[in-house]
XYZ file of C-alpha atoms in Angstrom:
536
model
C -0.110 0.023 -0.038
C 1.368 3.386 -0.989
C 2.175 5.814 1.893
C -0.328 8.651 2.540
C -3.279 9.479 0.446
C -3.484 8.701 -3.236
C -4.549 12.181 -4.335
C -5.159 11.475 -8.016
C -7.283 8.308 -7.354
C -9.170 10.128 -4.620
C -9.932 13.074 -7.029
C -11.372 10.779 -9.500
C -13.302 8.816 -6.947
C -14.825 12.138 -5.514
C -15.675 13.279 -9.025
C -17.783 10.107 -9.754
C -19.203 10.207 -6.312
C -20.471 13.791 -6.780
C -21.770 12.912 -10.113
C -23.897 9.875 -8.916
C -25.021 12.122 -5.895
C -26.302 14.646 -8.268
C -28.037 11.932 -10.232
C -29.576 10.497 -7.063
C -31.300 13.761 -6.221
C -32.256 14.643 -9.743
C -33.905 11.065 -10.010
C -36.768 12.510 -8.080
C -37.691 14.452 -11.175
C -37.151 11.512 -13.535
C -40.351 9.933 -14.705
C -42.094 11.906 -12.013
C -45.565 10.727 -11.064
C -48.777 12.688 -10.508
C -49.023 11.118 -7.040
C -45.683 10.456 -5.442
C -47.107 9.460 -1.926
C -47.406 5.792 -2.403
C -45.149 2.685 -2.242
C -45.794 1.936 -5.897
C -44.146 5.186 -6.684
C -41.565 5.532 -4.106
C -40.601 1.996 -3.585
C -41.316 0.502 -7.097
C -40.591 3.407 -9.368
C -44.267 3.490 -10.468
C -43.902 -0.073 -11.875
C -42.694 1.533 -15.118
C -39.354 0.555 -15.981
C -38.542 -1.062 -19.411
C -36.158 -3.757 -20.375
C -32.963 -1.782 -20.407
C -33.644 0.065 -16.986
C -34.748 -3.130 -15.436
C -31.593 -4.917 -16.750
C -29.262 -2.278 -15.304
C -31.247 -2.088 -12.227
C -31.250 -5.829 -11.670
C -27.603 -6.007 -12.436
C -26.815 -3.167 -10.112
C -28.970 -5.017 -7.468
C -27.328 -8.414 -7.854
C -23.770 -7.601 -8.737
C -22.737 -5.530 -5.840
C -19.499 -4.078 -4.530
C -19.445 -7.139 -2.231
C -19.406 -9.277 -5.488
C -16.577 -6.990 -6.935
C -14.473 -7.448 -3.832
C -15.434 -10.792 -2.342
C -15.668 -13.061 -5.197
C -12.007 -12.639 -6.379
C -11.091 -12.360 -2.650
C -12.426 -15.811 -2.218
C -10.343 -17.017 -5.218
C -7.282 -15.281 -3.763
C -7.823 -17.174 -0.543
C -9.178 -20.496 -1.470
C -8.424 -20.996 -5.158
C -10.883 -22.364 -7.601
C -13.496 -23.252 -4.985
C -14.196 -19.596 -4.939
C -15.694 -19.986 -8.445
C -18.841 -21.355 -7.092
C -20.499 -17.869 -7.676
C -20.144 -18.392 -11.432
C -22.146 -21.674 -11.870
C -24.794 -20.627 -9.422
C -25.393 -17.318 -11.415
C -25.768 -19.570 -14.597
C -28.233 -21.988 -12.684
C -30.310 -19.136 -11.459
C -31.659 -17.635 -14.615
C -33.449 -20.637 -16.118
C -34.873 -21.196 -12.661
C -36.295 -17.639 -12.306
C -37.485 -17.604 -15.886
C -40.069 -20.006 -14.826
C -41.465 -18.247 -11.688
C -40.582 -14.561 -11.868
C -43.120 -13.690 -14.789
C -45.865 -15.405 -12.665
C -44.943 -13.410 -9.622
C -44.949 -10.203 -11.681
C -48.443 -10.945 -13.062
C -50.149 -11.764 -9.790
C -48.416 -8.844 -8.041
C -49.399 -6.312 -10.791
C -52.929 -7.435 -10.746
C -53.464 -7.335 -6.937
C -51.042 -4.390 -6.259
C -48.533 -6.573 -4.220
C -45.438 -4.753 -3.383
C -43.528 -7.321 -1.466
C -43.234 -11.176 -1.536
C -45.221 -11.246 1.791
C -48.066 -9.507 0.232
C -48.325 -12.318 -2.269
C -47.923 -15.004 0.440
C -50.724 -13.409 2.557
C -53.027 -13.099 -0.503
C -52.215 -16.718 -1.597
C -52.494 -18.468 1.599
C -54.780 -16.192 3.596
C -52.163 -16.183 6.438
C -50.760 -13.077 8.175
C -48.562 -15.270 10.275
C -46.833 -16.939 7.282
C -46.552 -13.531 5.654
C -44.971 -12.008 8.783
C -42.451 -14.881 8.835
C -41.402 -14.169 5.328
C -41.138 -10.419 6.013
C -39.099 -10.889 9.189
C -36.639 -13.415 7.327
C -36.357 -10.927 4.497
C -35.374 -7.949 6.848
C -32.956 -10.055 8.812
C -31.236 -11.448 5.755
C -30.964 -7.958 4.121
C -29.348 -6.152 7.016
C -25.886 -7.762 6.829
C -26.117 -7.523 3.071
C -26.303 -3.920 3.300
C -23.592 -3.807 5.730
C -21.350 -5.429 3.301
C -21.909 -2.782 0.860
C -20.602 -0.331 3.286
C -17.587 -2.720 3.925
C -16.747 -2.597 0.090
C -16.654 1.322 0.252
C -14.491 1.115 3.408
C -12.005 -1.243 1.749
C -11.633 1.260 -1.125
C -11.131 4.137 1.249
C -8.463 2.187 3.146
C -6.499 1.540 0.121
C -6.752 5.095 -1.019
C -5.251 6.144 2.382
C -8.453 8.021 3.425
C -9.140 8.352 7.078
C -5.719 8.042 8.586
C -4.083 4.982 10.272
C -5.354 2.672 12.969
C -4.537 4.970 15.825
C -6.513 7.947 14.256
C -9.503 9.283 16.156
C -12.442 6.961 15.279
C -14.547 9.946 14.081
C -11.782 11.151 11.681
C -11.125 7.649 10.510
C -14.702 6.862 9.740
C -15.798 10.277 8.448
C -15.535 9.549 4.791
C -17.863 6.499 5.204
C -20.163 8.590 7.396
C -20.401 11.148 4.686
C -20.974 8.504 1.906
C -23.619 6.933 4.082
C -25.417 10.374 4.775
C -25.465 11.100 1.049
C -27.032 7.657 0.260
C -29.688 8.152 2.964
C -30.515 11.528 1.571
C -31.151 10.731 -1.978
C -32.776 7.326 -1.325
C -35.281 9.095 1.036
C -36.050 11.975 -1.485
C -36.061 9.627 -4.856
C -36.885 6.283 -3.741
C -36.123 3.424 -6.191
C -35.664 5.977 -9.109
C -32.383 6.926 -7.615
C -30.581 3.482 -7.745
C -32.148 2.867 -11.278
C -30.605 5.937 -12.595
C -27.276 5.526 -10.947
C -27.004 1.940 -12.198
C -26.247 2.966 -15.559
C -23.161 4.759 -14.517
C -22.243 1.926 -12.033
C -22.477 -0.902 -14.553
C -20.602 1.130 -17.286
C -17.699 1.717 -14.921
C -17.624 -1.925 -14.042
C -17.710 -3.288 -17.288
C -14.930 -0.670 -18.501
C -12.685 -1.568 -15.369
C -13.046 -5.410 -15.919
C -12.404 -5.111 -19.741
C -9.161 -3.218 -19.063
C -8.074 -5.264 -16.011
C -8.522 -8.645 -17.913
C -6.109 -7.387 -20.694
C -3.867 -4.932 -18.983
C -2.997 -6.645 -15.736
C -2.052 -10.064 -17.348
C 0.334 -8.199 -19.765
C 2.040 -6.509 -16.817
C 2.364 -9.761 -14.806
C 3.734 -11.924 -17.889
C 0.589 -13.572 -19.015
C -1.982 -16.037 -17.713
C 0.575 -18.882 -17.641
C 2.522 -17.097 -15.095
C -0.535 -15.982 -13.242
C -1.827 -19.589 -12.822
C 1.663 -20.934 -12.086
C 2.109 -18.389 -9.253
C -1.425 -19.285 -7.857
C -0.650 -23.007 -7.993
C 2.612 -22.628 -6.291
C 0.952 -20.594 -3.399
C -1.855 -23.268 -2.758
C 0.700 -26.066 -2.970
C 2.912 -24.464 -0.369
C -0.266 -23.966 1.842
C -1.067 -27.682 1.620
C -4.054 -27.209 -0.424
C -2.693 -29.289 -3.245
C -3.089 -26.674 -5.828
C -5.602 -24.336 -7.433
C -8.146 -27.009 -7.881
C -9.707 -28.025 -4.521
C -9.449 -31.669 -3.241
C -12.119 -34.216 -3.996
C -13.373 -33.749 -0.383
C -14.525 -30.248 -1.262
C -16.827 -31.096 -4.205
C -20.037 -31.597 -2.186
C -19.403 -28.277 -0.478
C -18.845 -26.644 -3.897
C -22.016 -28.142 -5.442
C -24.320 -27.604 -2.654
C -23.180 -23.944 -2.149
C -23.760 -23.266 -5.832
C -27.108 -24.903 -5.906
C -28.335 -23.492 -2.577
C -27.217 -20.084 -3.573
C -28.994 -20.253 -6.941
C -32.295 -21.090 -5.102
C -31.670 -18.200 -2.617
C -30.585 -15.325 -4.954
C -34.137 -14.315 -5.981
C -35.626 -14.720 -2.628
C -33.848 -11.577 -1.351
C -36.304 -8.670 -1.158
C -34.275 -6.471 -3.164
C -34.288 -8.820 -6.180
C -37.960 -8.975 -5.957
C -38.364 -5.125 -5.672
C -36.223 -4.583 -8.791
C -38.489 -7.230 -10.623
C -41.771 -5.775 -9.628
C -40.547 -2.332 -10.719
C -40.806 -3.600 -14.314
C -43.746 -2.444 -16.608
C -44.585 -5.764 -18.045
C -44.317 -9.537 -17.884
C -42.487 -9.667 -21.171
C -39.784 -7.239 -19.689
C -39.155 -9.856 -17.031
C -39.039 -12.664 -19.460
C -36.411 -10.639 -21.646
C -34.288 -9.813 -18.658
C -33.894 -13.511 -17.477
C -32.445 -14.166 -21.083
C -29.905 -11.307 -21.125
C -28.882 -10.943 -17.542
C -26.414 -13.980 -18.004
C -24.096 -11.499 -19.592
C -23.291 -10.480 -16.043
C -22.212 -14.054 -15.288
C -19.679 -13.716 -18.074
C -18.418 -10.416 -16.385
C -18.340 -12.343 -13.034
C -16.203 -15.175 -14.437
C -13.555 -12.586 -15.680
C -13.865 -10.693 -12.272
C -13.010 -13.806 -10.458
C -9.695 -14.161 -12.163
C -8.589 -11.005 -10.403
C -8.071 -13.113 -7.398
C -5.247 -15.121 -9.005
C -3.827 -11.934 -10.405
C -3.500 -10.574 -6.918
C -1.530 -13.783 -5.945
C 0.791 -13.259 -9.029
C 1.380 -9.642 -7.883
C 2.558 -10.936 -4.578
C -0.145 -9.014 -2.711
C -0.225 -9.963 1.133
C -3.099 -8.638 3.151
C -4.606 -9.814 6.491
C -8.050 -8.795 5.290
C -8.790 -10.544 1.977
C -11.364 -7.852 1.112
C -8.383 -5.347 0.429
C -6.691 -7.712 -2.137
C -8.559 -6.516 -5.223
C -8.467 -2.781 -4.349
C -4.720 -3.086 -3.581
C -4.205 -4.871 -7.021
C -5.873 -2.008 -8.764
C -3.569 0.658 -6.812
C -0.462 -1.532 -7.719
C -1.279 -2.234 -11.404
C -3.271 0.725 -12.707
C -2.065 4.551 -13.201
C -3.435 6.589 -10.247
C -6.080 8.105 -12.468
C -7.500 4.760 -13.597
C -7.162 3.335 -10.205
C -9.533 6.015 -9.102
C -11.993 4.915 -11.962
C -11.891 1.326 -10.493
C -12.357 2.591 -6.936
C -15.304 4.466 -8.129
C -16.792 1.405 -9.631
C -16.601 -0.393 -6.466
C -17.857 2.635 -4.313
C -20.858 3.190 -6.716
C -21.330 -0.641 -6.819
C -22.178 -0.338 -3.134
C -24.422 2.598 -3.271
C -26.736 1.160 -5.869
C -27.685 -2.191 -4.096
C -27.522 -0.552 -0.670
C -30.237 1.832 -1.730
C -32.321 -0.958 -3.253
C -31.862 -3.127 -0.253
C -32.922 -0.481 2.356
C -35.963 0.284 0.155
C -37.019 -3.338 -0.001
C -36.564 -3.918 3.726
C -38.442 -0.744 4.470
C -41.363 -2.027 2.116
C -41.463 -5.259 4.106
C -41.823 -3.522 7.381
C -44.468 -1.145 6.241
C -46.660 -3.459 4.299
C -46.377 -6.566 6.347
C -45.745 -5.316 9.965
C -46.836 -1.803 10.262
C -49.918 -2.086 8.133
C -50.912 -5.703 8.868
C -50.380 -5.327 12.671
C -49.917 -1.818 13.860
C -52.078 0.500 11.715
C -54.514 -1.445 9.349
C -56.135 1.677 8.134
C -52.897 3.414 7.084
C -53.313 5.492 3.950
C -50.929 5.127 0.961
C -49.386 8.479 1.971
C -48.653 7.205 5.482
C -47.300 3.898 4.011
C -44.887 5.923 1.928
C -43.747 8.041 4.920
C -43.224 5.080 7.136
C -41.197 3.273 4.422
C -39.064 6.290 4.006
C -38.344 6.552 7.646
C -37.652 2.784 8.034
C -35.229 2.876 5.102
C -33.222 5.347 7.076
C -33.261 3.272 10.195
C -32.081 0.091 8.096
C -29.083 1.964 6.813
C -28.239 3.338 10.237
C -28.486 -0.262 11.583
C -25.942 -1.429 8.864
C -23.692 1.473 9.458
C -23.517 0.604 13.235
C -22.936 -2.968 12.397
C -19.909 -2.066 10.153
C -18.394 0.515 12.552
C -18.765 -1.782 15.736
C -18.013 -5.248 14.513
C -15.133 -7.164 12.647
C -15.498 -7.160 8.933
C -15.214 -11.103 9.065
C -18.339 -11.027 11.259
C -20.221 -9.110 8.701
C -19.300 -11.500 5.897
C -20.280 -14.549 8.041
C -23.663 -13.140 9.066
C -24.316 -12.332 5.357
C -23.685 -16.034 4.774
C -26.250 -16.725 7.605
C -28.780 -14.397 5.881
C -28.223 -16.724 2.735
C -29.383 -19.710 4.802
C -32.281 -17.994 6.214
C -33.696 -16.489 3.053
C -33.506 -19.887 1.322
C -36.106 -20.999 3.865
C -38.912 -18.781 2.223
C -38.612 -20.659 -1.113
C -41.365 -23.145 -0.533
C -43.967 -20.363 0.425
C -43.004 -18.046 -2.349
C -42.122 -20.209 -5.298
C -44.388 -23.136 -4.233
C -47.277 -20.780 -3.858
C -46.749 -19.515 -7.475
C -47.496 -22.833 -8.879
C -49.788 -24.579 -6.399
C -52.105 -24.204 -3.438
C -51.743 -27.711 -2.224
C -49.323 -26.687 0.561
C -51.106 -25.949 3.876
C -50.347 -22.512 5.293
C -49.494 -24.059 8.852
C -47.239 -26.715 7.275
C -45.446 -23.970 5.295
C -45.038 -22.071 8.679
C -43.736 -25.132 10.402
C -41.342 -26.113 7.756
C -40.058 -22.549 7.571
C -39.461 -22.648 11.354
C -37.575 -26.057 11.305
C -35.368 -24.811 8.422
C -34.580 -21.495 10.375
C -33.820 -23.282 13.624
C -31.750 -26.030 12.052
C -29.762 -23.581 9.808
C -29.135 -21.043 12.711
C -28.017 -23.751 15.168
C -25.861 -25.430 12.578
C -24.118 -22.271 11.656
C -23.704 -21.353 15.291
C -21.628 -24.560 15.621
C -19.221 -23.698 12.817
C -15.817 -22.339 13.955
C -13.183 -20.542 11.999
C -9.783 -19.418 12.840
C -11.112 -15.993 13.832
C -14.431 -16.930 15.355
C -15.909 -19.781 17.639
C -19.351 -19.361 16.306
C -20.906 -18.480 12.763
C -17.541 -19.157 11.376
C -18.884 -20.478 7.971
C -21.800 -21.840 6.158
C -20.824 -25.484 5.668
C -21.190 -28.461 7.860
C -21.730 -32.213 7.734
C -24.946 -33.262 6.004
C -26.757 -35.647 8.251
C -27.120 -39.112 6.963
C -24.541 -38.542 4.098
C -21.411 -37.630 6.020
C -20.268 -35.102 3.404
C -19.566 -31.483 4.168
C -22.043 -29.423 2.399
C -23.988 -26.085 2.417
C -26.093 -25.699 5.610
C -28.717 -23.671 3.797
C -29.494 -26.410 1.420
C -29.739 -29.097 4.155
C -32.088 -26.795 6.114
C -34.046 -26.222 2.917
C -34.545 -30.089 2.423
C -35.716 -30.470 5.959
C -38.014 -27.493 5.404
C -39.621 -29.074 2.339
C -39.929 -32.613 4.135
C -41.804 -31.070 6.907
C -43.887 -29.013 4.779
C -44.936 -31.961 2.815
C -45.482 -34.425 5.546
C -47.570 -31.889 7.588
C -49.615 -30.826 4.652
C -50.731 -34.397 4.243
C -51.479 -34.670 7.972
C -53.392 -31.309 8.130
C -55.426 -32.029 4.983
C -56.286 -35.316 6.508
C -57.388 -33.731 9.660
C -59.323 -31.142 7.530
C -57.441 -28.278 9.183
C -58.883 -24.871 8.129
C -57.204 -23.207 5.318
C -57.000 -19.573 4.589
C -58.741 -17.805 1.714
C -56.863 -17.614 -1.485
C -57.641 -14.211 -3.122
C -55.969 -15.083 -6.399
C -57.297 -16.949 -9.513
C -55.414 -19.065 -12.017
C -55.400 -16.290 -14.847
C -53.857 -13.885 -12.248
C -50.446 -15.715 -12.871
C -50.280 -15.246 -16.732
C -51.698 -11.791 -17.406
C -49.573 -9.104 -19.050
C -50.143 -5.402 -19.834
C -52.889 -5.077 -22.363
C -54.737 -8.248 -21.309
C -58.226 -7.591 -19.832
C -58.125 -6.746 -16.111
C -54.489 -6.483 -16.006
C -54.376 -3.025 -14.349
C -53.554 -3.474 -10.625
C -56.344 -3.294 -8.142
C -56.353 -0.150 -5.943
C -54.751 -1.329 -2.665
C -57.589 -1.530 0.128
C -55.734 1.053 2.028
C -57.228 3.577 -0.263
C -60.564 2.593 1.011
C -59.385 2.624 4.587
C -59.519 -1.170 5.227
C -56.854 -3.678 5.991
C -54.863 -4.801 2.832
């Protein structure tokens, strides 16, 4: 790391940061609605985004600063096993092609803003809806925190904030400023802000990766030397080489599959999806989003390049920012740092909006103020989005960065347990609401307890997301094991409850709700019952 502040890189970083800040506030005037005081407008951008806006928004949502920093960091630390992120993003798009259009259609017709809205409407169960909402909020919080970790990693490499002995306020002031700006324009512009900024963010990321994948190997002597250096490092560490040992194959496969199932269960993924203006926009996006997976594969190779460059850092999250600082001219290092920083702001904004929408619709409105008006809903959601970001900021400033990463892994285990209720409910009403709730509870408890028992060199508990699979004896992804238990409990209890003729909730949806598109008869969304002053 260079001594002092890298002034040129910092200047370029500040330029782009000011640019996207201005865009964030101007977004309030972009596609301005007649009535801004509703969750449809503030939280979903008026459900008006076309194919390209949705593509950039979903890409900005799913491929975050954490992705930019952590995926190659995993390669840097563990070799090819870190590539699990590439196959899981390949697996996910055929999967979501089958259910996201159905979710868009039913949500558009009934005015659903969150997945919990759909679950409540489909199964007639506020309890199950609450479980899905709480899980979504819990899983999202550490994810937001990791975006701030990404910004902090870039600031550290640029030398901003002083050393470890610097007063905490001075050291964290740049992060506090970035947080304050993010909170302000998210509050004023809602989902329109990250949608507009996503264009800049993705353009910068594509430029940086395109340059890095050509320029850095030339400086390091080519890919032969890069892979040779990586193989030598892992051989010395006793890992056998770049390719993991056969014992790690179950972990790799289950982590990839479980992560694919979980990705679009996150509230921010659904928020970006429901902001689209038509079902066809969703279908087109699931076919072109794999372009980001190509980018991710190239991005992962940066981990091997960091090894070849001889980078040695205690915090693996600093490896790629440090690689950029070492390899690039200062001005282009600033562009790369801006790509990471803006890559944190876009998803953090969407995630905070998604979590706030869940609280407003499925906790505040369902259990605290059933007669809340659309304007009151929007105000509560804006306020909660601020609280969510404050919580993430406190998490980052008070806890070790490794803890933040491991809690994000725990969030992935949790969010996967909402899959049966959401995706199952999109295709069948056979599952009983109480069985789904019981299956969710079993999956959550097992996943949490199993993760609690995993130790790492730096943590006694929650040290990872893999453990022995009961009955098989192999090490696998805890989230997928919990998901299997969840499904088994749900199916068995559904048989039992149906045999006992346990009361089922009222399904407010019909079969054609799941296939309608813009222009079809009756496709216009129903007015939320809040407009009439009744419970939604």
